[in-house]
């Protein structure tokens, strides 16, 4: 279905090549589209909030996977898997390009794409090369003639630089959904005028840990005890924890596949029979049967957001089990996410060590930067250094726009 939608929306110059490369998938997709139409299902792709709404109406029709960009550097991708990722990325880029051109009233052929320092930490530069190749191929396919990349923390730093009046060493910490990236940058009015900033980028560090990991960990340690995690079997042994970790791993296709397998369903049914508190494990089976992983992790995410303004949050999960609610608080969030916080501290220290200098200021951006727990943690790490919290969601985009204007000039970039 993705292949067929993409074929229809490609520039005419690309359609012939795409048809030759994806002939079998296009034919198979045509058959599937006819079956969907006969069954009364929509045959168009949806994006953004509409796509999420459609998924929530029929969660048993597929998996919810968050931060797909972080998968582009995954190890062991087969050629057909890489093609699928490229098609998904191209469809998303095509949609963004179409919306942009409609808003501007003209065509757009140049783009700057934000990228994490490392898409995935397991294979380093090989993973980065694979991811950049997928992104570049997808962008060219949908009609971008000029494609450039910029590190996301560097882009965020460019936006902060616009307000500086003197040369400053800035440690930019960009905590995204799927990755955290740190860059030590030399910034200031003189530096901002330079067309090549390579000499000002003093160091980079990055790893695949971000806001999604905070949500997943909070769901596991804050919510899953009410589903039987840490409870006991009649034999006196603890209930195996593997299914709980798989249940909330909405950033891991393999784990989600294992959790929703028939074999795991049989395992959970057996554990219910063996459990001291079978009513708790029955809730996990409900999640498994109805594909409610996203529901649980989203409850943790919304609680994390709510805990920005309050110290406690009551989570209503009565749609999973009548009368079920879980109380979450800031201290529990800090305790649950101890490992993620320490990973971010290690990335910051790595960037400082590489640069061989201390920052004059720490600039933090990304949605998770709003959390008082994170702010308190950062203050502990940098007790004598000013910490500036930037636009939580707009710093990177604004910085990429500044860089596009610099390298392309005001014109066709998107």
mmCIF file of C-alpha atoms in Angstrom:
data_model
loop_
_atom_site.group_PDB
_atom_site.id
_atom_site.type_symbol
_atom_site.label_atom_id
_atom_site.label_comp_id
_atom_site.label_asym_id
_atom_site.label_seq_id
_atom_site.Cartn_x
_atom_site.Cartn_y
_atom_site.Cartn_z
ATOM 1 C CA UNK A 1 0.000 0.000 0.000
ATOM 2 C CA UNK A 2 2.845 2.421 0.830
ATOM 3 C CA UNK A 3 4.556 1.543 -2.453
ATOM 4 C CA UNK A 4 1.394 2.201 -4.469
ATOM 5 C CA UNK A 5 0.666 5.502 -2.714
ATOM 6 C CA UNK A 6 4.236 6.624 -3.253
ATOM 7 C CA UNK A 7 4.161 5.711 -6.942
ATOM 8 C CA UNK A 8 1.086 7.909 -7.466
ATOM 9 C CA UNK A 9 2.699 10.877 -5.691
ATOM 10 C CA UNK A 10 6.196 10.725 -7.205
ATOM 11 C CA UNK A 11 7.334 13.286 -9.789
ATOM 12 C CA UNK A 12 6.612 11.944 -13.270
ATOM 13 C CA UNK A 13 10.342 11.699 -14.030
ATOM 14 C CA UNK A 14 10.758 9.245 -11.139
ATOM 15 C CA UNK A 15 7.710 7.078 -11.731
ATOM 16 C CA UNK A 16 9.161 4.965 -14.543
ATOM 17 C CA UNK A 17 12.322 4.041 -12.621
ATOM 18 C CA UNK A 18 10.293 3.343 -9.501
ATOM 19 C CA UNK A 19 7.917 1.097 -11.451
ATOM 20 C CA UNK A 20 10.837 -0.951 -12.776
ATOM 21 C CA UNK A 21 12.423 -1.273 -9.322
ATOM 22 C CA UNK A 22 9.226 -2.095 -7.422
ATOM 23 C CA UNK A 23 7.164 -3.923 -10.050
ATOM 24 C CA UNK A 24 6.419 -6.960 -7.900
ATOM 25 C CA UNK A 25 5.507 -4.870 -4.833
ATOM 26 C CA UNK A 26 3.267 -2.618 -6.939
ATOM 27 C CA UNK A 27 1.374 -5.607 -8.341
ATOM 28 C CA UNK A 28 0.963 -7.148 -4.909
ATOM 29 C CA UNK A 29 -0.137 -3.790 -3.514
ATOM 30 C CA UNK A 30 -2.823 -3.447 -6.185
ATOM 31 C CA UNK A 31 -4.350 -6.733 -5.089
ATOM 32 C CA UNK A 32 -4.264 -5.695 -1.427
ATOM 33 C CA UNK A 33 -5.802 -2.303 -2.204
ATOM 34 C CA UNK A 34 -8.707 -3.958 -4.018
ATOM 35 C CA UNK A 35 -9.290 -6.247 -1.032
ATOM 36 C CA UNK A 36 -9.247 -3.305 1.370
ATOM 37 C CA UNK A 37 -11.718 -1.389 -0.804
ATOM 38 C CA UNK A 38 -14.058 -4.393 -0.957
ATOM 39 C CA UNK A 39 -13.920 -4.691 2.839
ATOM 40 C CA UNK A 40 -14.720 -1.006 3.242
ATOM 41 C CA UNK A 41 -11.303 0.086 4.537
ATOM 42 C CA UNK A 42 -9.599 3.343 3.462
ATOM 43 C CA UNK A 43 -6.923 2.904 0.810
ATOM 44 C CA UNK A 44 -5.096 6.227 1.267
ATOM 45 C CA UNK A 45 -2.152 6.735 3.596
ATOM 46 C CA UNK A 46 -2.662 9.073 6.536
ATOM 47 C CA UNK A 47 -0.076 11.184 8.346
ATOM 48 C CA UNK A 48 0.376 12.998 11.638
ATOM 49 C CA UNK A 49 -2.461 13.100 14.159
ATOM 50 C CA UNK A 50 -4.880 11.559 11.660
ATOM 51 C CA UNK A 51 -2.612 8.529 11.296
ATOM 52 C CA UNK A 52 -2.467 8.113 15.076
ATOM 53 C CA UNK A 53 -6.247 8.414 15.351
ATOM 54 C CA UNK A 54 -6.686 5.759 12.661
ATOM 55 C CA UNK A 55 -4.301 3.429 14.480
ATOM 56 C CA UNK A 56 -6.089 3.864 17.802
ATOM 57 C CA UNK A 57 -9.380 2.865 16.155
ATOM 58 C CA UNK A 58 -7.873 -0.424 14.930
ATOM 59 C CA UNK A 59 -4.784 -1.207 17.075
ATOM 60 C CA UNK A 60 -4.979 -4.907 16.253
ATOM 61 C CA UNK A 61 -4.213 -4.171 12.586
ATOM 62 C CA UNK A 62 -0.521 -3.463 13.164
ATOM 63 C CA UNK A 63 2.203 -2.270 15.530
ATOM 64 C CA UNK A 64 2.760 1.250 16.800
ATOM 65 C CA UNK A 65 6.458 2.075 16.409
ATOM 66 C CA UNK A 66 7.787 5.408 17.684
ATOM 67 C CA UNK A 67 10.704 7.464 16.316
ATOM 68 C CA UNK A 68 11.168 5.556 13.034
ATOM 69 C CA UNK A 69 14.204 7.699 12.123
ATOM 70 C CA UNK A 70 16.238 5.962 14.805
ATOM 71 C CA UNK A 71 15.636 2.622 13.025
ATOM 72 C CA UNK A 72 17.378 3.726 9.842
ATOM 73 C CA UNK A 73 20.784 2.716 11.196
ATOM 74 C CA UNK A 74 19.584 -0.656 12.491
ATOM 75 C CA UNK A 75 21.959 -3.595 12.153
ATOM 76 C CA UNK A 76 21.375 -6.443 9.743
ATOM 77 C CA UNK A 77 18.842 -4.820 7.427
ATOM 78 C CA UNK A 78 18.125 -6.973 4.387
ATOM 79 C CA UNK A 79 17.894 -5.163 1.020
ATOM 80 C CA UNK A 80 14.099 -5.466 0.978
ATOM 81 C CA UNK A 81 13.911 -4.060 4.519
ATOM 82 C CA UNK A 82 16.079 -1.100 3.553
ATOM 83 C CA UNK A 83 13.769 -0.560 0.564
ATOM 84 C CA UNK A 84 10.732 -0.561 2.870
ATOM 85 C CA UNK A 85 12.337 2.019 5.172
ATOM 86 C CA UNK A 86 13.214 4.144 2.144
ATOM 87 C CA UNK A 87 9.614 3.953 0.897
ATOM 88 C CA UNK A 88 8.242 4.945 4.325
ATOM 89 C CA UNK A 89 10.646 7.887 4.580
ATOM 90 C CA UNK A 90 9.893 8.956 0.993
ATOM 91 C CA UNK A 91 6.146 8.905 1.657
ATOM 92 C CA UNK A 92 6.591 11.085 4.747
ATOM 93 C CA UNK A 93 8.907 13.483 2.864
ATOM 94 C CA UNK A 94 6.474 13.654 -0.045
ATOM 95 C CA UNK A 95 3.677 14.621 2.317
ATOM 96 C CA UNK A 96 5.787 17.334 3.993
ATOM 97 C CA UNK A 97 6.963 18.646 0.605
ATOM 98 C CA UNK A 98 3.398 18.829 -0.694
ATOM 99 C CA UNK A 99 2.184 20.701 2.392
ATOM 100 C CA UNK A 100 5.144 23.094 2.218
ATOM 101 C CA UNK A 101 4.607 23.870 -1.455
ATOM 102 C CA UNK A 102 0.908 24.442 -0.875
ATOM 103 C CA UNK A 103 1.681 26.867 1.968
ATOM 104 C CA UNK A 104 4.344 28.752 -0.030
ATOM 105 C CA UNK A 105 2.534 28.659 -3.359
ATOM 106 C CA UNK A 106 5.665 27.496 -5.216
ATOM 107 C CA UNK A 107 7.830 24.452 -5.748
ATOM 108 C CA UNK A 108 10.613 23.515 -3.317
ATOM 109 C CA UNK A 109 13.711 21.669 -4.565
ATOM 110 C CA UNK A 110 16.335 22.214 -1.846
ATOM 111 C CA UNK A 111 16.342 20.887 1.698
ATOM 112 C CA UNK A 112 18.409 20.643 4.852
ATOM 113 C CA UNK A 113 17.616 17.561 6.937
ATOM 114 C CA UNK A 114 18.372 17.423 10.640
ATOM 115 C CA UNK A 115 20.201 14.301 11.770
ATOM 116 C CA UNK A 116 21.312 12.879 15.119
ATOM 117 C CA UNK A 117 25.030 12.530 15.771
ATOM 118 C CA UNK A 118 24.572 8.745 15.774
ATOM 119 C CA UNK A 119 21.455 7.039 14.465
ATOM 120 C CA UNK A 120 22.362 3.919 16.403
ATOM 121 C CA UNK A 121 25.342 3.241 18.632
ATOM 122 C CA UNK A 122 26.007 -0.381 17.694
ATOM 123 C CA UNK A 123 27.878 0.115 14.416
ATOM 124 C CA UNK A 124 28.938 3.748 14.580
ATOM 125 C CA UNK A 125 29.740 5.213 11.191
ATOM 126 C CA UNK A 126 28.420 2.215 9.270
ATOM 127 C CA UNK A 127 24.983 2.779 10.809
ATOM 128 C CA UNK A 128 25.208 6.500 10.056
ATOM 129 C CA UNK A 129 26.186 5.849 6.437
ATOM 130 C CA UNK A 130 23.246 3.468 5.976
ATOM 131 C CA UNK A 131 20.768 5.923 7.495
ATOM 132 C CA UNK A 132 22.033 8.894 5.484
ATOM 133 C CA UNK A 133 21.863 6.845 2.283
ATOM 134 C CA UNK A 134 18.222 5.946 2.967
ATOM 135 C CA UNK A 135 17.330 9.567 3.728
ATOM 136 C CA UNK A 136 19.190 10.919 0.692
ATOM 137 C CA UNK A 137 17.650 8.395 -1.703
ATOM 138 C CA UNK A 138 14.178 9.140 -0.351
ATOM 139 C CA UNK A 139 14.634 12.915 -0.641
ATOM 140 C CA UNK A 140 15.958 12.691 -4.208
ATOM 141 C CA UNK A 141 13.140 10.343 -5.146
ATOM 142 C CA UNK A 142 10.393 12.770 -4.126
ATOM 143 C CA UNK A 143 11.955 15.683 -6.014
ATOM 144 C CA UNK A 144 14.570 17.377 -3.844
ATOM 145 C CA UNK A 145 17.497 18.216 -6.111
ATOM 146 C CA UNK A 146 19.836 19.498 -3.395
ATOM 147 C CA UNK A 147 20.005 17.598 -0.094
ATOM 148 C CA UNK A 148 22.205 18.653 2.827
ATOM 149 C CA UNK A 149 22.389 17.420 6.421
ATOM 150 C CA UNK A 150 23.118 19.200 9.670
ATOM 151 C CA UNK A 151 23.535 17.774 13.165
ATOM 152 C CA UNK A 152 20.385 18.517 15.168
ATOM 153 C CA UNK A 153 22.225 19.837 18.248
ATOM 154 C CA UNK A 154 24.297 22.098 15.981
ATOM 155 C CA UNK A 155 21.108 23.441 14.381
ATOM 156 C CA UNK A 156 19.642 24.109 17.815
ATOM 157 C CA UNK A 157 22.856 25.931 18.702
ATOM 158 C CA UNK A 158 22.569 28.160 15.631
ATOM 159 C CA UNK A 159 19.209 29.397 16.855
ATOM 160 C CA UNK A 160 20.648 30.167 20.298
ATOM 161 C CA UNK A 161 23.637 31.885 18.687
ATOM 162 C CA UNK A 162 21.372 34.527 17.146
ATOM 163 C CA UNK A 163 21.020 36.148 20.567
ATOM 164 C CA UNK A 164 24.708 36.112 21.575
ATOM 165 C CA UNK A 165 26.750 39.315 21.761
ATOM 166 C CA UNK A 166 30.212 37.797 22.389
ATOM 167 C CA UNK A 167 32.203 34.634 21.666
ATOM 168 C CA UNK A 168 30.836 31.816 23.836
ATOM 169 C CA UNK A 169 31.541 28.098 24.277
ATOM 170 C CA UNK A 170 28.118 26.465 24.214
ATOM 171 C CA UNK A 171 27.341 22.858 25.121
ATOM 172 C CA UNK A 172 24.137 22.075 23.243
ATOM 173 C CA UNK A 173 22.141 19.155 24.654
ATOM 174 C CA UNK A 174 19.345 18.041 22.331
ATOM 175 C CA UNK A 175 17.118 15.413 23.965
ATOM 176 C CA UNK A 176 14.912 14.214 21.126
ATOM 177 C CA UNK A 177 12.328 11.481 20.995
ATOM 178 C CA UNK A 178 14.719 8.732 19.922
ATOM 179 C CA UNK A 179 18.219 10.109 20.488
ATOM 180 C CA UNK A 180 20.174 12.483 22.691
ATOM 181 C CA UNK A 181 22.914 14.486 20.998
ATOM 182 C CA UNK A 182 25.488 16.848 22.470
ATOM 183 C CA UNK A 183 27.724 19.319 20.658
ATOM 184 C CA UNK A 184 30.320 21.734 22.021
ATOM 185 C CA UNK A 185 30.224 24.797 19.777
ATOM 186 C CA UNK A 186 32.191 28.021 19.584
ATOM 187 C CA UNK A 187 29.545 30.662 18.918
ATOM 188 C CA UNK A 188 29.136 34.396 18.677
ATOM 189 C CA UNK A 189 28.410 37.287 16.289
ATOM 190 C CA UNK A 190 31.618 36.784 14.277
ATOM 191 C CA UNK A 191 31.164 33.017 14.009
ATOM 192 C CA UNK A 192 27.555 33.413 12.875
ATOM 193 C CA UNK A 193 28.733 35.164 9.693
ATOM 194 C CA UNK A 194 30.984 32.303 8.571
ATOM 195 C CA UNK A 195 29.762 30.096 5.691
ATOM 196 C CA UNK A 196 31.764 27.108 6.977
ATOM 197 C CA UNK A 197 31.410 26.318 10.681
ATOM 198 C CA UNK A 198 33.555 23.181 10.750
ATOM 199 C CA UNK A 199 36.244 24.829 12.852
ATOM 200 C CA UNK A 200 33.673 25.974 15.437
ATOM 201 C CA UNK A 201 32.294 22.474 16.051
ATOM 202 C CA UNK A 202 34.580 21.395 18.849
ATOM 203 C CA UNK A 203 33.029 17.990 19.640
ATOM 204 C CA UNK A 204 30.014 15.725 19.191
ATOM 205 C CA UNK A 205 28.514 12.846 21.128
ATOM 206 C CA UNK A 206 25.227 11.021 20.719
ATOM 207 C CA UNK A 207 23.354 7.868 21.529
ATOM 208 C CA UNK A 208 19.995 6.266 20.870
ATOM 209 C CA UNK A 209 18.379 7.300 24.153
ATOM 210 C CA UNK A 210 15.676 9.950 24.259
ATOM 211 C CA UNK A 211 12.245 10.955 25.412
ATOM 212 C CA UNK A 212 10.737 7.675 24.248
ATOM 213 C CA UNK A 213 13.095 5.765 26.540
ATOM 214 C CA UNK A 214 11.967 7.874 29.486
ATOM 215 C CA UNK A 215 8.340 7.043 28.652
ATOM 216 C CA UNK A 216 9.057 3.333 28.226
ATOM 217 C CA UNK A 217 11.036 3.081 31.459
ATOM 218 C CA UNK A 218 8.379 5.039 33.366
ATOM 219 C CA UNK A 219 5.681 2.733 31.970
ATOM 220 C CA UNK A 220 7.672 -0.349 32.969
ATOM 221 C CA UNK A 221 8.605 0.703 36.483
ATOM 222 C CA UNK A 222 5.657 2.947 37.304
ATOM 223 C CA UNK A 223 2.683 1.203 35.693
ATOM 224 C CA UNK A 224 3.615 -2.436 35.066
ATOM 225 C CA UNK A 225 3.720 -3.423 38.787
ATOM 226 C CA UNK A 226 -0.077 -3.037 38.621
ATOM 227 C CA UNK A 227 -0.003 -5.629 35.813
ATOM 228 C CA UNK A 228 1.983 -8.159 37.851
ATOM 229 C CA UNK A 229 5.602 -7.024 37.422
ATOM 230 C CA UNK A 230 7.561 -7.853 40.612
ATOM 231 C CA UNK A 231 4.739 -10.118 41.853
ATOM 232 C CA UNK A 232 5.278 -13.775 42.784
ATOM 233 C CA UNK A 233 4.347 -17.206 41.483
ATOM 234 C CA UNK A 234 2.854 -19.848 43.793
ATOM 235 C CA UNK A 235 6.269 -21.546 43.750
ATOM 236 C CA UNK A 236 7.776 -18.539 45.544
ATOM 237 C CA UNK A 237 9.687 -17.386 42.450
ATOM 238 C CA UNK A 238 9.120 -13.947 40.856
ATOM 239 C CA UNK A 239 6.965 -13.652 37.762
ATOM 240 C CA UNK A 240 9.319 -13.520 34.703
ATOM 241 C CA UNK A 241 9.857 -9.893 33.692
ATOM 242 C CA UNK A 242 10.614 -10.415 29.989
ATOM 243 C CA UNK A 243 7.032 -10.008 28.723
ATOM 244 C CA UNK A 244 6.664 -6.726 30.599
ATOM 245 C CA UNK A 245 9.760 -5.262 28.970
ATOM 246 C CA UNK A 246 8.569 -6.463 25.560
ATOM 247 C CA UNK A 247 5.100 -5.016 26.135
ATOM 248 C CA UNK A 248 6.321 -1.439 26.532
ATOM 249 C CA UNK A 249 9.123 -1.568 23.909
ATOM 250 C CA UNK A 250 7.300 0.468 21.283
ATOM 251 C CA UNK A 251 10.676 1.421 19.791
ATOM 252 C CA UNK A 252 11.664 -2.202 19.133
ATOM 253 C CA UNK A 253 9.930 -4.161 16.358
ATOM 254 C CA UNK A 254 11.417 -7.501 17.461
ATOM 255 C CA UNK A 255 10.196 -7.100 21.057
ATOM 256 C CA UNK A 256 6.716 -6.095 19.925
ATOM 257 C CA UNK A 257 6.533 -9.093 17.598
ATOM 258 C CA UNK A 258 7.572 -11.424 20.417
ATOM 259 C CA UNK A 259 5.091 -9.910 22.881
ATOM 260 C CA UNK A 260 2.152 -10.257 20.492
ATOM 261 C CA UNK A 261 3.048 -13.792 19.376
ATOM 262 C CA UNK A 262 0.757 -16.756 19.951
ATOM 263 C CA UNK A 263 3.509 -18.436 21.976
ATOM 264 C CA UNK A 264 3.631 -15.503 24.392
ATOM 265 C CA UNK A 265 -0.140 -15.546 24.704
ATOM 266 C CA UNK A 266 0.053 -19.189 25.822
ATOM 267 C CA UNK A 267 2.889 -18.324 28.233
ATOM 268 C CA UNK A 268 0.861 -15.539 29.852
ATOM 269 C CA UNK A 269 -2.156 -17.820 30.237
ATOM 270 C CA UNK A 270 0.054 -20.368 32.009
ATOM 271 C CA UNK A 271 1.581 -17.681 34.244
ATOM 272 C CA UNK A 272 -1.906 -16.539 35.244
ATOM 273 C CA UNK A 273 -2.659 -20.070 36.423
ATOM 274 C CA UNK A 274 0.609 -20.166 38.378
ATOM 275 C CA UNK A 275 0.492 -16.652 39.865
ATOM 276 C CA UNK A 276 -0.284 -15.682 43.437
ATOM 277 C CA UNK A 277 -2.150 -12.651 42.079
ATOM 278 C CA UNK A 278 -3.634 -13.867 38.782
ATOM 279 C CA UNK A 279 -5.866 -10.795 38.492
ATOM 280 C CA UNK A 280 -2.765 -8.645 37.946
ATOM 281 C CA UNK A 281 -1.351 -10.795 35.150
ATOM 282 C CA UNK A 282 -4.770 -10.912 33.526
ATOM 283 C CA UNK A 283 -4.321 -7.206 32.847
ATOM 284 C CA UNK A 284 -1.113 -7.923 30.929
ATOM 285 C CA UNK A 285 -2.939 -10.553 28.895
ATOM 286 C CA UNK A 286 -5.588 -7.926 28.070
ATOM 287 C CA UNK A 287 -2.823 -5.653 26.769
ATOM 288 C CA UNK A 288 -1.460 -8.552 24.718
ATOM 289 C CA UNK A 289 -4.812 -9.648 23.287
ATOM 290 C CA UNK A 290 -5.910 -6.140 22.344
ATOM 291 C CA UNK A 291 -2.538 -4.701 21.270
ATOM 292 C CA UNK A 292 -2.559 -1.953 23.882
ATOM 293 C CA UNK A 293 1.192 -1.351 24.248
ATOM 294 C CA UNK A 294 0.825 2.201 22.987
ATOM 295 C CA UNK A 295 -2.016 2.818 25.450
ATOM 296 C CA UNK A 296 0.221 1.970 28.415
ATOM 297 C CA UNK A 297 3.285 3.884 27.218
ATOM 298 C CA UNK A 298 1.179 6.882 26.223
ATOM 299 C CA UNK A 299 -0.271 6.920 29.762
ATOM 300 C CA UNK A 300 3.293 7.144 31.093
ATOM 301 C CA UNK A 301 4.183 9.860 28.568
ATOM 302 C CA UNK A 302 1.130 11.972 29.425
ATOM 303 C CA UNK A 303 1.928 11.547 33.125
ATOM 304 C CA UNK A 304 5.522 12.676 32.504
ATOM 305 C CA UNK A 305 4.159 15.802 30.831
ATOM 306 C CA UNK A 306 1.622 16.421 33.616
ATOM 307 C CA UNK A 307 4.358 16.079 36.243
ATOM 308 C CA UNK A 308 5.953 19.209 34.772
ATOM 309 C CA UNK A 309 3.327 21.283 36.584
ATOM 310 C CA UNK A 310 2.353 19.007 39.477
ATOM 311 C CA UNK A 311 4.128 16.526 41.727
ATOM 312 C CA UNK A 312 1.590 13.668 41.446
ATOM 313 C CA UNK A 313 -0.618 12.299 38.707
ATOM 314 C CA UNK A 314 -3.435 9.728 38.897
ATOM 315 C CA UNK A 315 -3.572 7.595 35.742
ATOM 316 C CA UNK A 316 -6.964 6.175 34.773
ATOM 317 C CA UNK A 317 -6.600 2.728 33.144
ATOM 318 C CA UNK A 318 -10.172 1.577 33.663
ATOM 319 C CA UNK A 319 -10.475 0.825 29.945
ATOM 320 C CA UNK A 320 -7.979 -2.011 30.507
ATOM 321 C CA UNK A 321 -9.446 -3.237 33.809
ATOM 322 C CA UNK A 322 -12.535 -1.770 35.477
ATOM 323 C CA UNK A 323 -11.577 0.523 38.356
ATOM 324 C CA UNK A 324 -7.831 0.382 37.619
ATOM 325 C CA UNK A 325 -5.857 3.557 38.350
ATOM 326 C CA UNK A 326 -2.172 4.125 39.129
ATOM 327 C CA UNK A 327 -0.659 7.003 41.080
ATOM 328 C CA UNK A 328 2.628 8.341 39.665
ATOM 329 C CA UNK A 329 4.884 11.098 41.033
ATOM 330 C CA UNK A 330 8.060 13.013 40.244
ATOM 331 C CA UNK A 331 10.248 11.077 42.635
ATOM 332 C CA UNK A 332 9.088 7.834 41.042
ATOM 333 C CA UNK A 333 9.877 9.252 37.608
ATOM 334 C CA UNK A 334 13.388 10.254 38.714
ATOM 335 C CA UNK A 335 13.984 6.839 40.252
ATOM 336 C CA UNK A 336 12.634 4.956 37.223
ATOM 337 C CA UNK A 337 14.749 6.940 34.750
ATOM 338 C CA UNK A 338 18.001 6.888 36.708
ATOM 339 C CA UNK A 339 19.828 4.964 33.968
ATOM 340 C CA UNK A 340 18.638 7.275 31.179
ATOM 341 C CA UNK A 341 19.700 10.357 33.155
ATOM 342 C CA UNK A 342 23.140 8.878 33.770
ATOM 343 C CA UNK A 343 23.489 8.101 30.059
ATOM 344 C CA UNK A 344 22.771 11.749 29.213
ATOM 345 C CA UNK A 345 25.341 12.842 31.825
ATOM 346 C CA UNK A 346 27.923 10.534 30.211
ATOM 347 C CA UNK A 347 27.193 12.013 26.754
ATOM 348 C CA UNK A 348 27.637 15.561 28.071
ATOM 349 C CA UNK A 349 30.898 14.648 29.774
ATOM 350 C CA UNK A 350 32.099 12.904 26.613
ATOM 351 C CA UNK A 351 31.492 16.050 24.553
ATOM 352 C CA UNK A 352 33.343 18.167 27.136
ATOM 353 C CA UNK A 353 36.275 15.739 27.241
ATOM 354 C CA UNK A 354 36.554 15.661 23.445
ATOM 355 C CA UNK A 355 36.490 19.469 23.256
ATOM 356 C CA UNK A 356 39.115 19.708 26.021
ATOM 357 C CA UNK A 357 37.383 22.761 27.495
ATOM 358 C CA UNK A 358 34.489 23.623 29.792
ATOM 359 C CA UNK A 359 31.317 25.269 28.433
ATOM 360 C CA UNK A 360 30.433 28.863 29.253
ATOM 361 C CA UNK A 361 26.763 27.935 29.012
ATOM 362 C CA UNK A 362 24.665 24.773 28.589
ATOM 363 C CA UNK A 363 21.785 25.093 26.109
ATOM 364 C CA UNK A 364 19.131 22.386 26.408
ATOM 365 C CA UNK A 365 16.381 21.666 23.895
ATOM 366 C CA UNK A 366 13.882 18.892 23.138
ATOM 367 C CA UNK A 367 10.521 17.993 24.672
ATOM 368 C CA UNK A 368 11.992 16.206 27.692
ATOM 369 C CA UNK A 369 13.845 19.419 28.607
ATOM 370 C CA UNK A 370 10.570 20.670 30.125
ATOM 371 C CA UNK A 371 10.759 18.096 32.930
ATOM 372 C CA UNK A 372 11.635 19.519 36.375
ATOM 373 C CA UNK A 373 13.326 16.181 37.099
ATOM 374 C CA UNK A 374 15.705 16.699 34.177
ATOM 375 C CA UNK A 375 16.278 20.343 35.101
ATOM 376 C CA UNK A 376 17.184 19.369 38.664
ATOM 377 C CA UNK A 377 19.531 16.680 37.353
ATOM 378 C CA UNK A 378 21.265 19.135 34.999
ATOM 379 C CA UNK A 379 21.682 21.661 37.798
ATOM 380 C CA UNK A 380 23.451 18.953 39.804
ATOM 381 C CA UNK A 381 25.793 18.271 36.876
ATOM 382 C CA UNK A 382 26.598 21.947 36.206
ATOM 383 C CA UNK A 383 26.418 23.739 39.534
ATOM 384 C CA UNK A 384 28.546 26.702 38.392
ATOM 385 C CA UNK A 385 27.511 26.948 34.718
ATOM 386 C CA UNK A 386 24.412 28.783 33.427
ATOM 387 C CA UNK A 387 21.777 26.466 31.952
ATOM 388 C CA UNK A 388 19.461 27.855 29.294
ATOM 389 C CA UNK A 389 16.310 25.960 28.298
ATOM 390 C CA UNK A 390 15.467 26.674 24.667
ATOM 391 C CA UNK A 391 12.312 26.271 22.615
ATOM 392 C CA UNK A 392 11.437 22.690 23.508
ATOM 393 C CA UNK A 393 10.257 21.724 20.044
ATOM 394 C CA UNK A 394 11.243 24.560 17.691
ATOM 395 C CA UNK A 395 14.958 25.200 18.256
ATOM 396 C CA UNK A 396 16.204 22.539 15.840
ATOM 397 C CA UNK A 397 13.751 23.509 13.093
ATOM 398 C CA UNK A 398 14.547 27.209 13.453
ATOM 399 C CA UNK A 399 18.276 26.471 13.343
ATOM 400 C CA UNK A 400 17.924 24.295 10.248
ATOM 401 C CA UNK A 401 16.038 27.135 8.562
ATOM 402 C CA UNK A 402 18.867 29.547 9.383
ATOM 403 C CA UNK A 403 21.410 27.118 7.951
ATOM 404 C CA UNK A 404 19.337 26.579 4.783
ATOM 405 C CA UNK A 405 19.188 30.329 4.219
ATOM 406 C CA UNK A 406 22.951 30.543 4.684
ATOM 407 C CA UNK A 407 23.975 27.739 2.299
ATOM 408 C CA UNK A 408 21.219 28.136 -0.308
ATOM 409 C CA UNK A 409 20.264 31.761 0.156
ATOM 410 C CA UNK A 410 16.611 32.833 0.482
ATOM 411 C CA UNK A 411 14.852 30.963 -2.291
ATOM 412 C CA UNK A 412 13.697 27.429 -2.945
ATOM 413 C CA UNK A 413 14.778 25.573 0.182
ATOM 414 C CA UNK A 414 12.300 23.749 2.397
#
